[in-house]
RNA sequence: GGGGAGGUACCCAAGUGGUCAAAGGGGGCAGACUGUAAAUCUGCUGGCAUCGCCUUCGGGGGUUCAAAUCCCUCUCUCCCCA
């Protein structure tokens, strides 16, 4: 007797609000339910904040339900005002199109889009050719402006201003749901908590135009213990695209979480049993972070990359549980053994940003300051100078104190120059003849 | 359309003729402590550099020995009225 996936989601902290909880739970405990989540093509990559709905979709798909992912090719042109204090800049059509393509491939990493699997649709297909007057007469008449004005997303913007364009977003998303309900048998829409208003509108519309009962579910906005939006710090978002956030950095992001966030994030971002997520945190918080980081990296970048990142991290910082004492269903302990046996747990260059220098570059005897800047460890010469003055600059693991230090061929070790800023930021230059 | 208030560094925000590269806070970076965590403490936080120099206070123009500060103009944002 397997657990109802509804309970799984609840237990793992995915549920924020649902409509008609009792019925929805019953449906999800039974035969296949077709459900959908919409994604806006606003960036070239999704970040960890976008991952929550995807993880939920995977849980549901594993439980035998049928996911539909909607790429907002049409709605993206309007821009969802939900949860935003001001209008975001509109992307042009080319950019949107590109982003849609990126979204598709990224979703494919998590969901199974095989024959009987998940479906991927673009709402441009049914919204793109809508006739304005027809739309107003068929769909617009079901909406009450009075009601729309009470939506949180609208109220928020009544203060600062809301364009008519954005005001219409809600109608389009509601229309999506109605279309999916009618043509694809979709009865559940899920989304972030700021989507509640849009989802409820869709449920109403589906009932009015096709007399169908549908359901809605929202996920909490994931925040860290400091109350900040998760995965999108000032320093930059944590992207799932390796080009933008390398697997090593991705791993490090999880490894460096605040203690208080680990259990919560493990439930959301791994598939380990919820009870285990609590247990490992209880047993050894640092091991729990390693397991979380490994599992999360595995899900996004695949097992080989996760192993590499883990190996590099252990080599750099040591292991939190060298003897594998902590019980876990993760295959990290076996990976541990394998790495140990093959002697791979030594200083590794994997994942460390590397760029190249030529011998003629070195003949000009560049200053340390210049190399630090070139390595992106400092944004300007002044910053590099500061770094050195404050004792945060390392050349070949040796702390540098002279801001005027010049780099020569003697600093090349085994064809490389190793730079470090602070404890964690590394860069390697490989030196080649030209 | 009329009236009012504003636009200062990554963000918030002081500053209303020289002492302003511009207070304070947040954020960020580095150091100490530590567990690659948190909290705390310290330093730094426009650029180039040997005193020093150069570019910044929405854009442009002007007054002045001297402007973030005064005048003109353009522009953007917010508020109130119609």
Coordinates of C-alpha atoms (C1' of nucleotides) in Angstrom, one line a residue:
Chain A
X1 CA 0.0 0.0 0.0
X2 CA 1.8 3.1 -1.2
X3 CA 1.3 6.5 0.4
X4 CA -0.9 9.0 -1.2
X5 CA 1.3 11.4 -3.1
X6 CA -0.8 14.2 -1.7
X7 CA 0.4 13.3 1.7
X8 CA 3.9 13.0 0.4
X9 CA 3.8 16.6 -0.9
X10 CA 2.3 17.8 2.3
X11 CA 4.9 16.1 4.5
X12 CA 7.7 17.5 2.4
X13 CA 6.5 21.1 2.7
X14 CA 5.2 21.5 -0.9
X15 CA 1.7 22.5 0.0
X16 CA 0.7 26.1 0.6
X17 CA -2.9 26.3 -0.4
X18 CA -5.2 23.9 -2.1
X19 CA -8.8 24.1 -3.3
X20 CA -11.1 21.4 -2.0
X21 CA -8.4 19.5 -0.2
X22 CA -10.5 16.5 0.6
X23 CA -11.5 15.7 -3.0
X24 CA -8.1 16.5 -4.4
X25 CA -6.5 14.1 -2.0
X26 CA -8.9 11.4 -3.0
X27 CA -8.3 12.0 -6.7
X28 CA -4.5 12.0 -6.3
X29 CA -4.7 8.8 -4.3
X30 CA -6.5 7.2 -7.3
X31 CA -6.1 6.9 -11.0
X32 CA -4.0 9.1 -13.2
X33 CA -4.7 12.8 -12.8
X34 CA -3.6 15.2 -15.5
X35 CA -2.2 18.4 -14.0
X36 CA -0.3 21.4 -15.3
X37 CA 2.2 24.0 -14.2
X38 CA 3.1 27.1 -16.3
X39 CA 6.5 28.5 -16.8
X40 CA 7.3 31.9 -18.0
X41 CA 10.1 32.3 -20.5
X42 CA 11.7 35.3 -18.8
X43 CA 15.3 34.0 -18.6
X44 CA 17.6 31.7 -20.4
X45 CA 17.8 29.4 -17.4
X46 CA 15.7 28.5 -14.5
X47 CA 17.2 28.9 -11.0
X48 CA 16.7 26.9 -7.9
X49 CA 13.6 28.9 -7.0
X50 CA 11.8 27.5 -10.1
X51 CA 12.7 24.0 -9.1
X52 CA 10.1 23.6 -6.4
X53 CA 7.2 23.2 -8.9
X54 CA 9.3 20.9 -11.0
X55 CA 10.2 18.7 -8.0
X56 CA 6.5 18.5 -7.2
X57 CA 5.7 17.5 -10.7
X58 CA 8.3 14.7 -10.5
X59 CA 6.7 13.4 -7.3
X60 CA 3.3 13.4 -9.0
X61 CA 4.7 11.8 -12.2
X62 CA 6.3 9.1 -10.1
X63 CA 3.0 8.5 -8.5
X64 CA 1.5 7.8 -11.9
X65 CA 0.0 11.1 -12.7
X66 CA 0.4 13.0 -16.0
X67 CA 2.2 16.3 -16.0
X68 CA 1.7 19.0 -18.6
X69 CA 4.2 21.8 -18.6
X70 CA 3.1 24.9 -20.3
X71 CA 5.7 27.3 -21.7
X72 CA 4.3 30.8 -21.7
X73 CA 5.1 31.8 -25.2
X74 CA 2.0 34.0 -25.3
X75 CA 1.6 35.0 -21.6
X76 CA 5.3 35.8 -21.5
X77 CA 4.5 38.6 -23.9
X78 CA 2.1 40.1 -21.5
X79 CA 4.0 39.7 -18.2
X80 CA 2.6 38.4 -15.0
X81 CA 2.1 41.2 -12.5
X82 CA 1.7 38.7 -9.6
X83 CA 4.1 39.2 -6.8
X84 CA 5.8 42.1 -8.5
X85 CA 5.8 45.6 -7.3
X86 CA 6.5 47.0 -10.7
X87 CA 6.1 46.0 -14.3
X88 CA 9.1 44.1 -15.6
X89 CA 10.6 45.1 -18.9
X90 CA 9.1 43.4 -21.8
X91 CA 11.2 40.9 -23.7
X92 CA 11.1 41.0 -27.5
X93 CA 9.7 38.1 -29.4
X94 CA 13.0 36.6 -30.4
X95 CA 14.2 36.5 -26.8
X96 CA 11.0 34.9 -25.7
X97 CA 11.2 32.3 -28.4
X98 CA 14.8 31.4 -27.4
X99 CA 13.9 31.3 -23.7
X100 CA 11.0 28.9 -24.5
X101 CA 13.5 26.6 -26.2
X102 CA 15.8 26.7 -23.2
X103 CA 12.9 26.0 -20.9
X104 CA 12.0 22.9 -22.8
X105 CA 15.4 21.3 -22.7
X106 CA 15.8 22.1 -19.0
X107 CA 12.4 20.6 -18.1
X108 CA 13.5 17.5 -19.9
X109 CA 16.2 16.9 -17.4
X110 CA 13.6 16.4 -14.7
X111 CA 10.5 15.1 -16.3
X112 CA 9.9 12.1 -18.5
X113 CA 8.5 13.4 -21.8
X114 CA 8.2 10.0 -23.3
X115 CA 5.3 8.5 -25.2
X116 CA 3.0 8.1 -22.2
X117 CA 4.8 10.7 -20.1
X118 CA 4.7 14.4 -19.6
X119 CA 3.5 16.8 -22.2
X120 CA 5.0 20.1 -23.1
X121 CA 2.8 22.7 -24.7
X122 CA 3.2 26.3 -25.6
X123 CA 0.2 28.5 -24.9
X124 CA 1.1 30.6 -28.0
X125 CA -0.6 27.7 -29.9
X126 CA -4.0 28.6 -28.7
X127 CA -3.6 32.2 -27.6
X128 CA -1.6 33.4 -30.6
X129 CA -4.4 33.5 -33.1
X130 CA -7.2 34.7 -30.8
X131 CA -9.4 37.4 -32.2
X132 CA -9.7 40.2 -29.7
X133 CA -13.5 40.7 -30.1
X134 CA -14.2 37.0 -30.0
X135 CA -12.1 36.6 -26.9
X136 CA -13.8 39.4 -25.1
X137 CA -17.2 38.0 -26.0
X138 CA -16.5 34.4 -25.1
X139 CA -14.1 34.7 -22.3
X140 CA -14.1 38.3 -21.1
X141 CA -17.8 38.2 -20.3
X142 CA -17.1 35.6 -17.6
X143 CA -14.8 38.0 -15.7
X144 CA -15.9 40.6 -13.2
X145 CA -13.6 43.5 -12.9
X146 CA -14.8 44.0 -9.4
X147 CA -13.6 40.5 -8.6
X148 CA -10.3 41.0 -10.4
X149 CA -9.6 44.1 -8.4
X150 CA -9.8 42.1 -5.2
X151 CA -6.9 39.8 -6.3
X152 CA -3.9 40.3 -4.2
X153 CA -1.6 40.7 -7.2
X154 CA -3.8 43.6 -8.5
X155 CA -4.3 45.2 -5.1
X156 CA -0.6 45.4 -4.6
X157 CA -0.2 47.2 -7.8
X158 CA -3.1 49.6 -7.4
X159 CA -0.7 51.7 -5.4
X160 CA 2.2 51.8 -7.8
X161 CA 0.4 51.4 -11.1
X162 CA -0.7 48.6 -13.3
X163 CA -1.0 48.7 -17.0
X164 CA -4.0 47.4 -18.8
X165 CA -1.7 44.9 -20.5
X166 CA -0.7 43.3 -17.3
X167 CA -4.2 43.5 -16.0
X168 CA -5.1 41.1 -18.7
X169 CA -2.6 38.5 -17.7
X170 CA -5.0 36.9 -15.4
X171 CA -7.5 36.3 -18.2
X172 CA -5.0 34.6 -20.4
X173 CA -3.8 32.3 -17.7
X174 CA -7.4 31.4 -16.8
X175 CA -8.0 30.7 -20.4
X176 CA -5.0 28.4 -20.5
X177 CA -6.6 26.3 -17.8
X178 CA -10.0 26.3 -19.4
X179 CA -8.4 25.1 -22.7
X180 CA -6.4 22.4 -21.0
X181 CA -9.4 21.2 -19.0
X182 CA -11.5 21.0 -22.1
X183 CA -8.9 19.5 -24.6
X184 CA -6.5 17.6 -22.4
X185 CA -8.5 16.5 -19.5
X186 CA -6.4 18.5 -17.1
X187 CA -8.1 19.0 -13.8
X188 CA -5.3 20.4 -11.6
X189 CA -3.2 23.5 -11.9
X190 CA -0.3 24.1 -9.6
X191 CA 2.0 27.1 -9.2
X192 CA 3.8 29.3 -6.7
X193 CA 1.8 30.9 -4.0
X194 CA 1.6 34.2 -5.9
X195 CA -0.3 32.2 -8.6
X196 CA -3.3 31.6 -6.3
X197 CA -5.4 34.4 -7.8
X198 CA -4.6 33.3 -11.4
X199 CA -5.4 29.7 -10.6
X200 CA -8.7 30.4 -8.9
X201 CA -9.7 32.5 -11.9
X202 CA -8.9 29.5 -14.1
X203 CA -11.0 27.2 -12.0
X204 CA -13.9 29.5 -12.3
X205 CA -13.6 29.9 -16.0
X206 CA -13.3 26.2 -16.6
X207 CA -16.5 25.6 -14.7
X208 CA -18.3 28.3 -16.6
X209 CA -17.2 27.4 -20.1
X210 CA -17.1 23.7 -19.9
X211 CA -18.8 22.8 -16.7
X212 CA -15.7 21.0 -15.4
X213 CA -14.6 20.7 -11.8
X214 CA -11.0 21.5 -11.5
X215 CA -8.6 22.0 -8.6
X216 CA -5.7 24.2 -7.7
X217 CA -2.6 23.9 -5.5
X218 CA 0.1 26.4 -4.7
X219 CA 3.6 25.9 -3.3
X220 CA 5.1 28.1 -0.7
X221 CA 7.5 30.8 -1.7
X222 CA 10.7 29.2 -0.5
X223 CA 12.7 31.5 1.7
X224 CA 15.8 30.9 3.7
X225 CA 16.0 31.4 7.5
X226 CA 16.8 35.1 6.9
X227 CA 13.5 35.4 5.1
X228 CA 15.1 36.1 1.8
X229 CA 13.8 34.6 -1.4
X230 CA 15.7 31.4 -1.9
X231 CA 18.4 30.9 -4.5
X232 CA 18.3 34.5 -5.8
X233 CA 20.6 36.4 -3.6
X234 CA 22.1 39.8 -4.4
X235 CA 25.2 38.0 -5.5
X236 CA 23.2 36.3 -8.2
X237 CA 20.8 33.5 -8.7
X238 CA 21.8 29.9 -8.6
X239 CA 21.0 28.7 -12.1
X240 CA 20.5 25.1 -13.1
X241 CA 22.4 25.7 -16.4
X242 CA 26.0 24.5 -16.0
X243 CA 27.1 27.4 -18.2
X244 CA 25.8 29.9 -15.7
X245 CA 26.4 28.0 -12.4
X246 CA 28.9 25.3 -12.7
X247 CA 28.0 21.9 -11.0
X248 CA 30.8 22.6 -8.5
X249 CA 29.3 25.9 -7.5
X250 CA 25.8 24.4 -7.5
X251 CA 27.1 21.7 -5.1
X252 CA 28.8 24.4 -3.0
X253 CA 25.6 26.4 -2.8
X254 CA 23.8 23.6 -1.1
X255 CA 26.8 22.6 1.0
X256 CA 27.0 26.1 2.4
X257 CA 23.3 26.5 3.4
X258 CA 22.4 27.8 6.8
X259 CA 22.1 24.9 9.3
X260 CA 18.5 25.9 9.9
X261 CA 17.5 25.5 6.3
X262 CA 19.0 22.0 5.6
X263 CA 16.1 19.8 6.6
X264 CA 13.5 21.9 4.9
X265 CA 15.5 22.1 1.6
X266 CA 16.4 18.4 1.7
X267 CA 12.7 17.6 1.7
X268 CA 12.0 20.0 -1.2
X269 CA 15.1 19.4 -3.3
X270 CA 15.9 15.7 -2.9
X271 CA 13.9 12.5 -3.0
X272 CA 15.2 11.1 0.3
X273 CA 12.4 10.1 2.6
X274 CA 11.2 13.0 4.7
X275 CA 11.9 11.3 7.9
X276 CA 15.5 10.7 6.8
X277 CA 15.9 14.4 6.0
X278 CA 15.2 15.2 9.6
X279 CA 17.3 12.2 10.9
X280 CA 20.5 13.1 9.1
X281 CA 20.3 16.7 10.2
X282 CA 19.9 15.5 13.7
X283 CA 22.8 13.1 13.5
X284 CA 25.4 15.3 11.8
X285 CA 24.4 18.5 10.2
X286 CA 27.5 18.7 8.0
X287 CA 27.0 15.3 6.7
X288 CA 23.4 16.2 6.0
X289 CA 24.7 19.1 4.0
X290 CA 26.9 16.9 2.0
X291 CA 24.1 14.5 1.3
X292 CA 21.8 17.3 0.3
X293 CA 24.4 18.9 -1.9
X294 CA 25.2 15.6 -3.6
X295 CA 21.6 14.6 -4.1
X296 CA 20.5 18.0 -5.4
X297 CA 23.5 18.2 -7.8
X298 CA 22.7 14.7 -9.0
X299 CA 19.2 15.6 -9.8
X300 CA 20.1 18.7 -11.8
X301 CA 23.5 17.8 -13.3
X302 CA 23.6 14.0 -13.2
X303 CA 25.5 11.5 -11.1
X304 CA 29.0 11.9 -12.7
X305 CA 29.0 15.7 -12.1
X306 CA 27.7 15.3 -8.6
X307 CA 30.5 12.8 -7.8
X308 CA 33.1 15.1 -9.2
X309 CA 31.8 18.1 -7.3
X310 CA 31.7 16.0 -4.1
X311 CA 35.2 14.7 -4.6
X312 CA 36.6 18.1 -5.3
X313 CA 34.9 19.5 -2.2
X314 CA 36.0 16.8 0.1
X315 CA 39.6 17.2 -1.3
X316 CA 39.4 20.9 -0.6
X317 CA 37.6 21.0 2.7
X318 CA 37.6 17.5 4.1
X319 CA 34.7 15.1 4.8
X320 CA 32.1 15.5 7.5
X321 CA 31.7 11.8 7.9
X322 CA 34.8 10.0 6.8
X323 CA 33.8 6.7 8.2
X324 CA 30.3 6.7 6.8
X325 CA 28.7 6.4 10.1
X326 CA 25.5 8.3 9.2
X327 CA 22.7 6.1 7.9
X328 CA 21.3 7.2 4.6
X329 CA 19.5 5.9 1.6
X330 CA 21.5 8.2 -0.5
X331 CA 24.2 6.3 -2.5
X332 CA 26.7 8.9 -1.3
X333 CA 28.4 6.3 1.1
X334 CA 29.0 3.9 -1.8
X335 CA 30.3 6.7 -3.9
X336 CA 32.6 7.6 -1.0
X337 CA 34.0 4.1 -0.8
X338 CA 34.5 4.0 -4.6
X339 CA 36.3 7.3 -4.6
X340 CA 38.4 6.3 -1.7
X341 CA 39.4 3.0 -3.3
X342 CA 40.4 4.7 -6.5
X343 CA 42.3 7.4 -4.7
X344 CA 40.3 10.1 -6.2
X345 CA 39.7 12.0 -3.0
X346 CA 42.8 14.1 -3.3
X347 CA 43.2 17.7 -4.3
X348 CA 41.4 17.9 -7.5
X349 CA 41.2 20.6 -10.1
X350 CA 37.7 19.7 -11.1
X351 CA 35.3 22.5 -11.1
X352 CA 37.9 25.2 -10.4
X353 CA 37.6 27.9 -13.0
X354 CA 40.6 27.8 -15.3
X355 CA 41.8 30.1 -18.0
X356 CA 45.0 30.1 -20.0
X357 CA 48.1 32.3 -20.2
X358 CA 50.8 32.2 -22.8
X359 CA 54.5 32.4 -22.1
X360 CA 54.7 35.7 -23.8
X361 CA 52.1 37.0 -21.4
X362 CA 54.4 36.0 -18.6
X363 CA 57.4 37.6 -20.3
X364 CA 55.8 40.9 -19.8
X365 CA 55.9 40.1 -16.1
X366 CA 52.3 41.0 -15.2
X367 CA 51.7 42.1 -11.7
X368 CA 49.8 39.9 -9.3
X369 CA 47.1 42.6 -9.3
X370 CA 46.5 42.2 -13.0
X371 CA 46.2 38.4 -12.8
X372 CA 43.7 38.6 -9.9
X373 CA 41.6 40.9 -12.0
X374 CA 41.9 38.7 -15.1
X375 CA 40.9 35.7 -13.0
X376 CA 37.8 37.6 -11.9
X377 CA 38.8 37.3 -8.3
X378 CA 38.7 41.1 -8.2
X379 CA 36.8 43.5 -10.4
X380 CA 39.4 46.2 -10.5
X381 CA 43.1 46.8 -9.7
X382 CA 42.1 48.7 -6.7
X383 CA 40.0 45.8 -5.4
X384 CA 42.9 43.5 -6.1
X385 CA 45.2 45.8 -4.2
X386 CA 42.8 45.8 -1.3
X387 CA 42.5 42.1 -1.3
X388 CA 46.3 41.7 -1.0
X389 CA 46.6 44.4 1.6
X390 CA 44.0 42.6 3.8
X391 CA 45.7 39.3 3.5
X392 CA 43.1 37.6 1.3
X393 CA 45.2 36.9 -1.8
X394 CA 47.1 33.6 -2.3
X395 CA 49.5 32.7 -5.0
X396 CA 50.2 28.9 -5.2
X397 CA 48.7 28.6 -1.7
X398 CA 51.0 31.2 -0.3
X399 CA 49.6 34.3 1.2
X400 CA 50.8 37.4 -0.7
X401 CA 51.4 40.7 1.1
X402 CA 53.1 42.8 -1.5
X403 CA 50.7 44.7 -3.8
X404 CA 53.4 45.2 -6.3
X405 CA 54.3 41.6 -6.6
X406 CA 55.2 40.6 -10.1
X407 CA 54.5 37.2 -11.7
X408 CA 57.4 35.5 -13.4
X409 CA 58.1 32.1 -14.9
X410 CA 59.3 31.0 -11.5
X411 CA 55.7 31.2 -10.2
X412 CA 54.6 28.5 -12.7
X413 CA 54.3 25.2 -11.0
X414 CA 53.7 22.2 -13.3
X415 CA 52.5 24.5 -16.0
X416 CA 50.0 26.2 -13.7
X417 CA 49.5 29.3 -11.6
X418 CA 47.1 28.9 -8.7
X419 CA 45.3 31.9 -7.4
X420 CA 43.0 32.1 -4.5
X421 CA 40.9 35.0 -3.0
X422 CA 39.7 34.4 0.5
X423 CA 39.0 30.8 1.6
X424 CA 36.8 29.6 -1.2
X425 CA 37.4 31.5 -4.5
X426 CA 39.9 29.8 -6.7
X427 CA 41.3 30.3 -10.1
X428 CA 43.9 28.5 -12.1
X429 CA 45.9 29.7 -15.1
X430 CA 47.4 27.1 -17.3
X431 CA 50.5 28.4 -19.0
X432 CA 51.1 27.4 -22.6
X433 CA 53.9 28.2 -25.1
X434 CA 52.9 30.3 -28.1
Chain B
rG1 C1' -4.6 69.5 -18.7
rG2 C1' -3.5 72.2 -13.6
rG3 C1' -0.7 71.9 -8.9
rG4 C1' 2.9 69.7 -5.7
rA5 C1' 7.1 66.5 -4.3
rG6 C1' 11.2 64.1 -5.9
rG7 C1' 15.7 61.6 -9.1
rU8 C1' 22.6 61.2 -4.5
rA9 C1' 27.3 55.4 -5.0
rC10 C1' 25.0 48.0 -5.6
rC11 C1' 20.2 49.3 -2.4
rC12 C1' 17.9 52.6 1.3
rA13 C1' 19.1 57.3 2.8
rA14 C1' 21.7 62.2 4.8
rG15 C1' 23.8 66.4 2.7
rU16 C1' 21.1 72.8 0.1
rG17 C1' 28.0 77.2 -2.3
rG18 C1' 34.1 75.6 -0.3
rU19 C1' 36.0 71.5 5.6
rC20 C1' 32.3 66.3 -0.2
rA21 C1' 35.0 60.8 -3.2
rA22 C1' 30.1 62.7 -0.4
rA23 C1' 27.3 61.0 6.9
rG24 C1' 24.5 56.6 8.5
rG25 C1' 22.4 51.8 7.6
rG26 C1' 21.9 47.5 4.5
rG27 C1' 24.4 44.5 1.2
rG28 C1' 29.2 42.8 -0.6
rC29 C1' 34.6 41.6 0.0
rA30 C1' 38.6 40.4 3.3
rG31 C1' 40.6 39.2 8.3
rA32 C1' 39.8 36.8 13.5
rC33 C1' 36.8 32.9 15.7
rU34 C1' 34.5 28.3 13.6
rG35 C1' 32.0 23.3 11.3
rU36 C1' 33.0 25.3 3.9
rA37 C1' 27.2 27.0 9.0
rA38 C1' 25.2 30.8 12.2
rA39 C1' 26.3 34.7 15.7
rU40 C1' 30.1 38.1 17.0
rC41 C1' 34.3 41.4 16.5
rU42 C1' 37.8 44.1 13.0
rG43 C1' 39.1 46.4 8.4
rC44 C1' 37.8 47.7 3.4
rU45 C1' 33.9 49.0 -0.1
rG46 C1' 34.4 55.0 -7.4
rG47 C1' 38.9 54.5 -10.6
rC48 C1' 44.2 55.0 -11.6
rA49 C1' 48.3 55.5 -8.7
rU50 C1' 54.6 56.9 -4.9
rC51 C1' 52.5 62.5 -1.8
rG52 C1' 48.8 62.8 -5.6
rC53 C1' 45.7 62.7 -9.8
rC54 C1' 41.1 61.5 -12.7
rU55 C1' 35.7 60.6 -13.2
rU56 C1' 31.0 60.7 -10.0
rC57 C1' 25.3 63.2 -7.0
rG58 C1' 19.0 62.0 -13.7
rG59 C1' 20.9 64.6 -19.0
rG60 C1' 22.5 69.2 -21.2
rG61 C1' 23.7 74.4 -20.5
rG62 C1' 24.9 78.6 -17.3
rU63 C1' 26.5 81.7 -12.7
rU64 C1' 31.0 81.6 -9.5
rC65 C1' 37.8 81.8 -7.8
rA66 C1' 34.7 77.4 -6.2
rA67 C1' 28.5 73.6 -7.4
rA68 C1' 25.6 67.3 -5.3
rU69 C1' 24.2 72.3 -3.4
rC70 C1' 22.3 78.5 -7.1
rC71 C1' 19.9 79.7 -12.2
rC72 C1' 17.9 77.8 -17.1
rU73 C1' 16.4 73.7 -19.9
rC74 C1' 15.3 68.8 -21.0
rU75 C1' 13.9 64.1 -19.1
rC76 C1' 11.9 60.4 -15.8
rU77 C1' 9.1 58.9 -11.2
rC78 C1' 5.5 59.7 -7.5
rC79 C1' 1.3 62.4 -5.2
rC80 C1' -3.1 65.6 -5.4
rC81 C1' -6.9 68.1 -8.4
rA82 C1' -10.0 68.1 -13.0

